[in-house]
Amino acid sequence: MPIAVDIDVMLAKRKMSVGELAERVGITPANLAVLKNGRAKAVRFTTLAALCEVLDCQPGDLLRWEAEDAVDAEDPAAPVDA
């Protein structure tokens, strides 16, 4: 997926655990892990806003776009369109 999630970067900068962030945002640690690991198909703006509030950051600090070619180069198991 061309959208990369950098929640782990912000967690490290804020010296915060996944469990603490999940509790403060009001979501389960499992759902936060799905989002953090880039497996989520969508994220509600309310959740994104809560993440930004707790982490004191902007949405662009948590999400970034990557070109498909760059994503495929990182994951050799990624399907290739023929």
CSV table of C-alpha atoms in Angstrom, one decimal:
chain,number,residue,atom,x,y,z
A,1,MET,CA,0.0,0.0,0.0
A,2,PRO,CA,1.4,3.4,-0.9
A,3,ILE,CA,0.4,4.9,2.5
A,4,ALA,CA,3.1,4.3,5.1
A,5,VAL,CA,2.2,4.7,8.8
A,6,ASP,CA,4.8,6.2,11.1
A,7,ILE,CA,3.0,5.8,14.5
A,8,ASP,CA,6.0,3.8,15.8
A,9,VAL,CA,8.3,6.7,15.0
A,10,MET,CA,6.1,9.1,17.0
A,11,LEU,CA,5.8,6.6,19.9
A,12,ALA,CA,9.6,6.5,20.1
A,13,LYS,CA,9.9,10.3,20.0
A,14,ARG,CA,7.3,10.6,22.8
A,15,LYS,CA,8.7,7.6,24.7
A,16,MET,CA,5.2,6.1,24.9
A,17,SER,CA,4.1,2.5,24.7
A,18,VAL,CA,1.5,1.1,22.4
A,19,GLY,CA,-0.7,0.2,25.4
A,20,GLU,CA,-0.5,3.7,26.8
A,21,LEU,CA,-1.3,5.3,23.5
A,22,ALA,CA,-4.3,3.0,22.9
A,23,GLU,CA,-5.6,3.7,26.4
A,24,ARG,CA,-5.3,7.5,26.0
A,25,VAL,CA,-6.8,7.5,22.5
A,26,GLY,CA,-9.6,5.1,23.5
A,27,ILE,CA,-9.0,2.2,21.1
A,28,THR,CA,-7.9,-1.4,21.8
A,29,PRO,CA,-4.2,-2.2,21.6
A,30,ALA,CA,-5.1,-4.8,18.9
A,31,ASN,CA,-6.7,-2.1,16.7
A,32,LEU,CA,-3.8,0.3,17.2
A,33,ALA,CA,-1.4,-2.5,16.2
A,34,VAL,CA,-3.4,-3.1,13.0
A,35,LEU,CA,-3.1,0.6,12.2
A,36,LYS,CA,0.5,0.9,13.3
A,37,ASN,CA,1.6,-2.0,11.2
A,38,GLY,CA,-0.1,-0.7,8.1
A,39,ARG,CA,-2.7,-3.4,7.9
A,40,ALA,CA,-5.7,-1.1,8.3
A,41,LYS,CA,-7.8,-0.4,5.3
A,42,ALA,CA,-9.2,2.9,6.7
A,43,VAL,CA,-8.9,5.2,9.7
A,44,ARG,CA,-11.6,7.4,11.0
A,45,PHE,CA,-10.8,11.1,11.2
A,46,THR,CA,-11.9,11.1,14.9
A,47,THR,CA,-9.2,8.4,15.6
A,48,LEU,CA,-6.6,10.3,13.6
A,49,ALA,CA,-7.5,13.5,15.5
A,50,ALA,CA,-7.2,11.7,18.8
A,51,LEU,CA,-3.8,10.2,17.9
A,52,CYS,CA,-2.6,13.7,16.9
A,53,GLU,CA,-3.9,15.2,20.1
A,54,VAL,CA,-2.3,12.6,22.3
A,55,LEU,CA,1.0,12.5,20.4
A,56,ASP,CA,1.0,16.3,19.9
A,57,CYS,CA,1.6,16.0,16.2
A,58,GLN,CA,0.1,16.6,12.8
A,59,PRO,CA,-1.5,13.9,10.6
A,60,GLY,CA,1.4,14.2,8.2
A,61,ASP,CA,3.7,13.1,11.1
A,62,LEU,CA,1.8,9.8,11.2
A,63,LEU,CA,0.9,9.1,7.6
A,64,ARG,CA,3.0,9.5,4.4
A,65,TRP,CA,2.6,8.5,0.8
A,66,GLU,CA,5.2,6.3,-0.9
A,67,ALA,CA,5.4,5.6,-4.6
A,68,GLU,CA,4.3,2.0,-5.5
A,69,ASP,CA,7.7,1.2,-6.9
A,70,ALA,CA,9.4,2.1,-3.6
A,71,VAL,CA,6.9,0.0,-1.7
A,72,ASP,CA,7.4,-3.0,-4.0
A,73,ALA,CA,11.2,-2.7,-3.7
A,74,GLU,CA,10.9,-2.9,0.1
A,75,ASP,CA,8.7,-6.0,0.0
A,76,PRO,CA,10.0,-8.7,-2.4
A,77,ALA,CA,6.9,-10.8,-1.7
A,78,ALA,CA,4.6,-8.0,-2.8
A,79,PRO,CA,2.5,-9.0,-5.9
A,80,VAL,CA,3.7,-7.6,-9.2
A,81,ASP,CA,1.2,-6.3,-11.8
A,82,ALA,CA,1.9,-7.9,-15.1
